[in-house]
């Protein structure tokens, strides 16, 4: 099942988007499922919905390994997950206090023509996500990043070729560790193997 927002809000909303994030095995959010089935219909993620509104597109077309938004082709896997191309640590996008906007303390010209995401950024509300750049990234910034990726076309593409490269690299590192052990002996090669493993994990972030 799914949890909906208030009926009054849904009824008058220009569009709906899901806010679900699924972390990888290490707890880091690297992907977003752009389309999920809710009540028999495909519901876009909040980031995709923001990109739809910014581009003026009302519909998306789901393919086997892409989602078409107008002339844009968004690369996804078979389950409609898109890899998120983070632009950096938290704070990469301008933020404004909702209270300041409501009370007219923000110049409307600063917001005109922009895609606005409203969300909580305080640690105590627990809408913080772990990303490759930070362990405390507001969820609303992740949604903004997804919309940014789609609108600018800055995608991370992971095809079968990249998967084969990953496998080849793992095998090569294993052979290198074996060679070092045979050549230098266990105690001399052990620190080198740890260094190689650490470098691989760091590069894989």
PDB file of C-alpha atoms in Angstrom:
ATOM      1  CA  UNK A   1       0.000   0.000   0.000  1.00  0.00           C
ATOM      2  CA  UNK A   2       0.915   3.655  -0.107  1.00  0.00           C
ATOM      3  CA  UNK A   3       0.452   6.617   2.176  1.00  0.00           C
ATOM      4  CA  UNK A   4      -1.236   9.621   0.586  1.00  0.00           C
ATOM      5  CA  UNK A   5      -1.075  13.230   1.658  1.00  0.00           C
ATOM      6  CA  UNK A   6      -4.210  15.097   2.754  1.00  0.00           C
ATOM      7  CA  UNK A   7      -7.100  14.707   0.310  1.00  0.00           C
ATOM      8  CA  UNK A   8      -7.631  18.489   0.203  1.00  0.00           C
ATOM      9  CA  UNK A   9      -4.042  19.019  -0.900  1.00  0.00           C
ATOM     10  CA  UNK A  10      -4.103  16.243  -3.491  1.00  0.00           C
ATOM     11  CA  UNK A  11      -7.362  17.513  -4.957  1.00  0.00           C
ATOM     12  CA  UNK A  12      -6.001  20.989  -5.656  1.00  0.00           C
ATOM     13  CA  UNK A  13      -2.396  20.078  -6.446  1.00  0.00           C
ATOM     14  CA  UNK A  14      -1.080  20.725  -9.951  1.00  0.00           C
ATOM     15  CA  UNK A  15       0.719  17.387  -9.771  1.00  0.00           C
ATOM     16  CA  UNK A  16       1.711  14.608  -7.420  1.00  0.00           C
ATOM     17  CA  UNK A  17       5.095  13.027  -6.847  1.00  0.00           C
ATOM     18  CA  UNK A  18       6.352  10.319  -4.515  1.00  0.00           C
ATOM     19  CA  UNK A  19       9.169  11.118  -2.067  1.00  0.00           C
ATOM     20  CA  UNK A  20      10.571   7.611  -1.536  1.00  0.00           C
ATOM     21  CA  UNK A  21      14.305   7.017  -1.460  1.00  0.00           C
ATOM     22  CA  UNK A  22      15.900   3.578  -1.313  1.00  0.00           C
ATOM     23  CA  UNK A  23      19.431   3.509   0.063  1.00  0.00           C
ATOM     24  CA  UNK A  24      22.150   1.216  -1.227  1.00  0.00           C
ATOM     25  CA  UNK A  25      23.592  -1.514   0.978  1.00  0.00           C
ATOM     26  CA  UNK A  26      25.960   1.007   2.596  1.00  0.00           C
ATOM     27  CA  UNK A  27      23.157   3.442   3.418  1.00  0.00           C
ATOM     28  CA  UNK A  28      24.002   5.954   0.672  1.00  0.00           C
ATOM     29  CA  UNK A  29      21.260   7.267  -1.639  1.00  0.00           C
ATOM     30  CA  UNK A  30      22.631   6.988  -5.175  1.00  0.00           C
ATOM     31  CA  UNK A  31      19.510   6.251  -7.216  1.00  0.00           C
ATOM     32  CA  UNK A  32      15.890   7.341  -7.432  1.00  0.00           C
ATOM     33  CA  UNK A  33      12.970   5.350  -8.809  1.00  0.00           C
ATOM     34  CA  UNK A  34      11.414   7.871 -11.162  1.00  0.00           C
ATOM     35  CA  UNK A  35       8.147   5.966 -11.596  1.00  0.00           C
ATOM     36  CA  UNK A  36       6.313   3.806  -9.055  1.00  0.00           C
ATOM     37  CA  UNK A  37       2.936   2.155  -9.384  1.00  0.00           C
ATOM     38  CA  UNK A  38       0.312   3.577  -7.031  1.00  0.00           C
ATOM     39  CA  UNK A  39      -3.320   2.537  -7.282  1.00  0.00           C
ATOM     40  CA  UNK A  40      -2.692   1.078 -10.720  1.00  0.00           C
ATOM     41  CA  UNK A  41      -1.073   4.235 -12.107  1.00  0.00           C
ATOM     42  CA  UNK A  42       2.550   5.252 -12.626  1.00  0.00           C
ATOM     43  CA  UNK A  43       3.388   8.055 -10.191  1.00  0.00           C
ATOM     44  CA  UNK A  44       6.515  10.147 -10.875  1.00  0.00           C
ATOM     45  CA  UNK A  45       9.021  10.966  -8.178  1.00  0.00           C
ATOM     46  CA  UNK A  46       8.997  14.497  -6.788  1.00  0.00           C
ATOM     47  CA  UNK A  47      12.180  15.326  -8.690  1.00  0.00           C
ATOM     48  CA  UNK A  48      10.756  14.080 -11.974  1.00  0.00           C
ATOM     49  CA  UNK A  49       7.516  15.931 -11.275  1.00  0.00           C
ATOM     50  CA  UNK A  50       9.479  19.143 -10.726  1.00  0.00           C
ATOM     51  CA  UNK A  51      11.245  18.652 -14.059  1.00  0.00           C
ATOM     52  CA  UNK A  52       7.889  18.037 -15.748  1.00  0.00           C
ATOM     53  CA  UNK A  53       6.489  21.288 -14.407  1.00  0.00           C
ATOM     54  CA  UNK A  54       9.596  23.260 -15.358  1.00  0.00           C
ATOM     55  CA  UNK A  55       9.581  21.892 -18.907  1.00  0.00           C
ATOM     56  CA  UNK A  56       5.824  22.209 -19.358  1.00  0.00           C
ATOM     57  CA  UNK A  57       5.491  18.502 -20.119  1.00  0.00           C
ATOM     58  CA  UNK A  58       2.398  16.797 -18.737  1.00  0.00           C
ATOM     59  CA  UNK A  59       3.242  13.185 -19.554  1.00  0.00           C
ATOM     60  CA  UNK A  60       6.196  10.843 -19.618  1.00  0.00           C
ATOM     61  CA  UNK A  61       6.676   7.729 -21.715  1.00  0.00           C
ATOM     62  CA  UNK A  62       8.401   4.798 -20.020  1.00  0.00           C
ATOM     63  CA  UNK A  63      10.640   2.651 -22.200  1.00  0.00           C
ATOM     64  CA  UNK A  64      12.674  -0.438 -21.362  1.00  0.00           C
ATOM     65  CA  UNK A  65      15.745   1.502 -20.253  1.00  0.00           C
ATOM     66  CA  UNK A  66      14.724   5.127 -20.546  1.00  0.00           C
ATOM     67  CA  UNK A  67      11.927   7.535 -19.721  1.00  0.00           C
ATOM     68  CA  UNK A  68      11.001  10.107 -22.333  1.00  0.00           C
ATOM     69  CA  UNK A  69      10.084  13.584 -21.128  1.00  0.00           C
ATOM     70  CA  UNK A  70       9.331  15.560 -24.263  1.00  0.00           C
ATOM     71  CA  UNK A  71      12.596  15.520 -26.225  1.00  0.00           C
ATOM     72  CA  UNK A  72      14.587  14.420 -23.197  1.00  0.00           C
ATOM     73  CA  UNK A  73      15.617  10.781 -22.766  1.00  0.00           C
ATOM     74  CA  UNK A  74      16.282   9.917 -19.120  1.00  0.00           C
ATOM     75  CA  UNK A  75      18.435   6.785 -18.704  1.00  0.00           C
ATOM     76  CA  UNK A  76      17.019   4.319 -16.169  1.00  0.00           C
ATOM     77  CA  UNK A  77      17.336   0.625 -15.394  1.00  0.00           C
ATOM     78  CA  UNK A  78      14.641  -1.993 -15.879  1.00  0.00           C
ATOM     79  CA  UNK A  79      12.928  -0.841 -12.663  1.00  0.00           C
ATOM     80  CA  UNK A  80      12.962   2.871 -13.611  1.00  0.00           C
ATOM     81  CA  UNK A  81      15.818   3.806 -11.256  1.00  0.00           C
ATOM     82  CA  UNK A  82      17.959   6.764 -12.316  1.00  0.00           C
ATOM     83  CA  UNK A  83      21.475   7.254 -10.982  1.00  0.00           C
ATOM     84  CA  UNK A  84      21.708  10.636  -9.242  1.00  0.00           C
ATOM     85  CA  UNK A  85      24.523  12.883 -10.451  1.00  0.00           C
ATOM     86  CA  UNK A  86      25.121  14.929  -7.307  1.00  0.00           C
ATOM     87  CA  UNK A  87      26.450  18.421  -7.942  1.00  0.00           C
ATOM     88  CA  UNK A  88      28.257  18.584  -4.614  1.00  0.00           C
ATOM     89  CA  UNK A  89      27.700  18.780  -0.842  1.00  0.00           C
ATOM     90  CA  UNK A  90      24.592  20.365   0.737  1.00  0.00           C
ATOM     91  CA  UNK A  91      24.025  24.032  -0.037  1.00  0.00           C
ATOM     92  CA  UNK A  92      24.594  23.883  -3.781  1.00  0.00           C
ATOM     93  CA  UNK A  93      21.104  25.255  -4.402  1.00  0.00           C
ATOM     94  CA  UNK A  94      19.800  28.593  -3.048  1.00  0.00           C
ATOM     95  CA  UNK A  95      17.512  28.177  -0.051  1.00  0.00           C
ATOM     96  CA  UNK A  96      14.993  30.557   1.458  1.00  0.00           C
ATOM     97  CA  UNK A  97      13.080  30.515   4.709  1.00  0.00           C
ATOM     98  CA  UNK A  98       9.436  29.629   4.087  1.00  0.00           C
ATOM     99  CA  UNK A  99       8.493  32.139   6.781  1.00  0.00           C
ATOM    100  CA  UNK A 100      10.423  34.890   4.996  1.00  0.00           C
ATOM    101  CA  UNK A 101       8.634  34.136   1.735  1.00  0.00           C
ATOM    102  CA  UNK A 102       5.190  34.136   3.369  1.00  0.00           C
ATOM    103  CA  UNK A 103       5.885  37.472   5.076  1.00  0.00           C
ATOM    104  CA  UNK A 104       7.250  39.111   1.932  1.00  0.00           C
ATOM    105  CA  UNK A 105      10.856  39.315   3.057  1.00  0.00           C
ATOM    106  CA  UNK A 106      12.119  37.653  -0.144  1.00  0.00           C
ATOM    107  CA  UNK A 107      12.130  39.574  -3.420  1.00  0.00           C
ATOM    108  CA  UNK A 108       9.708  37.773  -5.803  1.00  0.00           C
ATOM    109  CA  UNK A 109      12.161  38.379  -8.654  1.00  0.00           C
ATOM    110  CA  UNK A 110      14.537  35.923  -6.971  1.00  0.00           C
ATOM    111  CA  UNK A 111      11.939  33.169  -7.288  1.00  0.00           C
ATOM    112  CA  UNK A 112      10.388  33.996 -10.649  1.00  0.00           C
ATOM    113  CA  UNK A 113      10.878  31.286 -13.257  1.00  0.00           C
ATOM    114  CA  UNK A 114      12.494  28.916 -10.750  1.00  0.00           C
ATOM    115  CA  UNK A 115      11.548  25.404  -9.675  1.00  0.00           C
ATOM    116  CA  UNK A 116      10.824  25.583  -5.947  1.00  0.00           C
ATOM    117  CA  UNK A 117      10.985  22.590  -3.631  1.00  0.00           C
ATOM    118  CA  UNK A 118       9.538  23.037  -0.160  1.00  0.00           C
ATOM    119  CA  UNK A 119      10.968  20.861   2.570  1.00  0.00           C
ATOM    120  CA  UNK A 120      12.366  20.734   6.075  1.00  0.00           C
ATOM    121  CA  UNK A 121      16.126  21.061   6.534  1.00  0.00           C
ATOM    122  CA  UNK A 122      16.464  20.846  10.331  1.00  0.00           C
ATOM    123  CA  UNK A 123      18.223  17.759  11.665  1.00  0.00           C
ATOM    124  CA  UNK A 124      15.435  17.082  14.157  1.00  0.00           C
ATOM    125  CA  UNK A 125      12.790  16.392  11.490  1.00  0.00           C
ATOM    126  CA  UNK A 126      14.771  13.406  10.192  1.00  0.00           C
ATOM    127  CA  UNK A 127      14.478  14.203   6.493  1.00  0.00           C
ATOM    128  CA  UNK A 128      18.248  13.996   6.124  1.00  0.00           C
ATOM    129  CA  UNK A 129      19.840  11.650   3.624  1.00  0.00           C
ATOM    130  CA  UNK A 130      23.276  10.123   3.243  1.00  0.00           C
ATOM    131  CA  UNK A 131      24.841  11.006  -0.114  1.00  0.00           C
ATOM    132  CA  UNK A 132      28.344  10.433  -1.534  1.00  0.00           C
ATOM    133  CA  UNK A 133      29.187  13.989  -0.390  1.00  0.00           C
ATOM    134  CA  UNK A 134      27.601  14.204   3.057  1.00  0.00           C
ATOM    135  CA  UNK A 135      25.933  12.185   5.778  1.00  0.00           C
ATOM    136  CA  UNK A 136      23.440  14.986   6.419  1.00  0.00           C
ATOM    137  CA  UNK A 137      21.918  16.167   3.168  1.00  0.00           C
ATOM    138  CA  UNK A 138      18.355  17.511   3.331  1.00  0.00           C
ATOM    139  CA  UNK A 139      16.036  15.237   1.364  1.00  0.00           C
ATOM    140  CA  UNK A 140      14.587  18.239  -0.429  1.00  0.00           C
ATOM    141  CA  UNK A 141      18.022  18.954  -1.940  1.00  0.00           C
ATOM    142  CA  UNK A 142      18.183  15.415  -3.308  1.00  0.00           C
ATOM    143  CA  UNK A 143      14.827  15.944  -5.045  1.00  0.00           C
ATOM    144  CA  UNK A 144      16.155  19.237  -6.453  1.00  0.00           C
ATOM    145  CA  UNK A 145      19.273  17.463  -7.722  1.00  0.00           C
ATOM    146  CA  UNK A 146      17.166  14.890  -9.572  1.00  0.00           C
ATOM    147  CA  UNK A 147      15.166  17.642 -11.278  1.00  0.00           C
ATOM    148  CA  UNK A 148      18.425  19.438 -12.110  1.00  0.00           C
ATOM    149  CA  UNK A 149      19.898  16.292 -13.680  1.00  0.00           C
ATOM    150  CA  UNK A 150      16.822  15.817 -15.859  1.00  0.00           C
ATOM    151  CA  UNK A 151      16.535  19.436 -16.991  1.00  0.00           C
ATOM    152  CA  UNK A 152      20.248  19.837 -17.767  1.00  0.00           C
ATOM    153  CA  UNK A 153      20.778  16.329 -19.164  1.00  0.00           C
ATOM    154  CA  UNK A 154      23.686  15.677 -16.783  1.00  0.00           C
ATOM    155  CA  UNK A 155      23.137  11.956 -16.289  1.00  0.00           C
ATOM    156  CA  UNK A 156      25.209   9.099 -14.978  1.00  0.00           C
ATOM    157  CA  UNK A 157      24.847   6.246 -17.430  1.00  0.00           C
ATOM    158  CA  UNK A 158      25.541   2.739 -16.228  1.00  0.00           C
ATOM    159  CA  UNK A 159      25.208   0.238 -19.048  1.00  0.00           C
ATOM    160  CA  UNK A 160      26.453  -3.304 -19.486  1.00  0.00           C
ATOM    161  CA  UNK A 161      29.815  -1.899 -20.626  1.00  0.00           C
ATOM    162  CA  UNK A 162      30.365  -0.149 -17.283  1.00  0.00           C
ATOM    163  CA  UNK A 163      29.384  -3.333 -15.430  1.00  0.00           C
ATOM    164  CA  UNK A 164      31.939  -5.327 -17.448  1.00  0.00           C
ATOM    165  CA  UNK A 165      34.580  -2.692 -16.685  1.00  0.00           C
ATOM    166  CA  UNK A 166      33.814  -2.997 -12.957  1.00  0.00           C
ATOM    167  CA  UNK A 167      34.243  -6.781 -13.096  1.00  0.00           C
ATOM    168  CA  UNK A 168      37.486  -6.455 -15.080  1.00  0.00           C
ATOM    169  CA  UNK A 169      38.839  -3.923 -12.553  1.00  0.00           C
ATOM    170  CA  UNK A 170      37.983  -6.170  -9.584  1.00  0.00           C
ATOM    171  CA  UNK A 171      39.763  -9.115 -11.260  1.00  0.00           C
ATOM    172  CA  UNK A 172      42.776  -6.933 -12.079  1.00  0.00           C
ATOM    173  CA  UNK A 173      43.050  -5.701  -8.495  1.00  0.00           C
ATOM    174  CA  UNK A 174      42.778  -9.275  -7.225  1.00  0.00           C
ATOM    175  CA  UNK A 175      45.587 -10.366  -9.558  1.00  0.00           C
ATOM    176  CA  UNK A 176      47.683  -7.388  -8.449  1.00  0.00           C
ATOM    177  CA  UNK A 177      47.196  -8.312  -4.782  1.00  0.00           C
ATOM    178  CA  UNK A 178      48.155 -11.934  -5.594  1.00  0.00           C
ATOM    179  CA  UNK A 179      51.265 -10.786  -7.479  1.00  0.00           C
ATOM    180  CA  UNK A 180      52.361  -8.546  -4.606  1.00  0.00           C
ATOM    181  CA  UNK A 181      51.882 -11.341  -2.097  1.00  0.00           C
ATOM    182  CA  UNK A 182      53.966 -13.774  -4.185  1.00  0.00           C
ATOM    183  CA  UNK A 183      56.619 -11.171  -4.874  1.00  0.00           C
ATOM    184  CA  UNK A 184      56.940  -9.445  -1.515  1.00  0.00           C
ATOM    185  CA  UNK A 185      55.568 -11.947   0.930  1.00  0.00           C
ATOM    186  CA  UNK A 186      52.442 -11.681   3.034  1.00  0.00           C
ATOM    187  CA  UNK A 187      53.576  -9.164   5.635  1.00  0.00           C
ATOM    188  CA  UNK A 188      55.019  -6.720   3.118  1.00  0.00           C
ATOM    189  CA  UNK A 189      52.120  -7.106   0.666  1.00  0.00           C
ATOM    190  CA  UNK A 190      49.341  -6.834   3.260  1.00  0.00           C
ATOM    191  CA  UNK A 191      49.542  -3.004   3.689  1.00  0.00           C
ATOM    192  CA  UNK A 192      49.644  -2.616  -0.103  1.00  0.00           C
ATOM    193  CA  UNK A 193      46.531  -4.785  -0.474  1.00  0.00           C
ATOM    194  CA  UNK A 194      44.727  -2.694   2.159  1.00  0.00           C
ATOM    195  CA  UNK A 195      45.744   0.472   0.288  1.00  0.00           C
ATOM    196  CA  UNK A 196      44.459  -0.948  -3.011  1.00  0.00           C
ATOM    197  CA  UNK A 197      41.145  -1.953  -1.419  1.00  0.00           C
ATOM    198  CA  UNK A 198      40.725   1.454   0.212  1.00  0.00           C
ATOM    199  CA  UNK A 199      41.462   3.227  -3.077  1.00  0.00           C
ATOM    200  CA  UNK A 200      38.884   1.093  -4.899  1.00  0.00           C
ATOM    201  CA  UNK A 201      36.183   1.777  -2.273  1.00  0.00           C
ATOM    202  CA  UNK A 202      36.951   5.512  -2.334  1.00  0.00           C
ATOM    203  CA  UNK A 203      36.786   5.650  -6.156  1.00  0.00           C
ATOM    204  CA  UNK A 204      33.492   3.725  -6.110  1.00  0.00           C
ATOM    205  CA  UNK A 205      31.691   6.309  -3.955  1.00  0.00           C
TER     206      UNK A 205
END
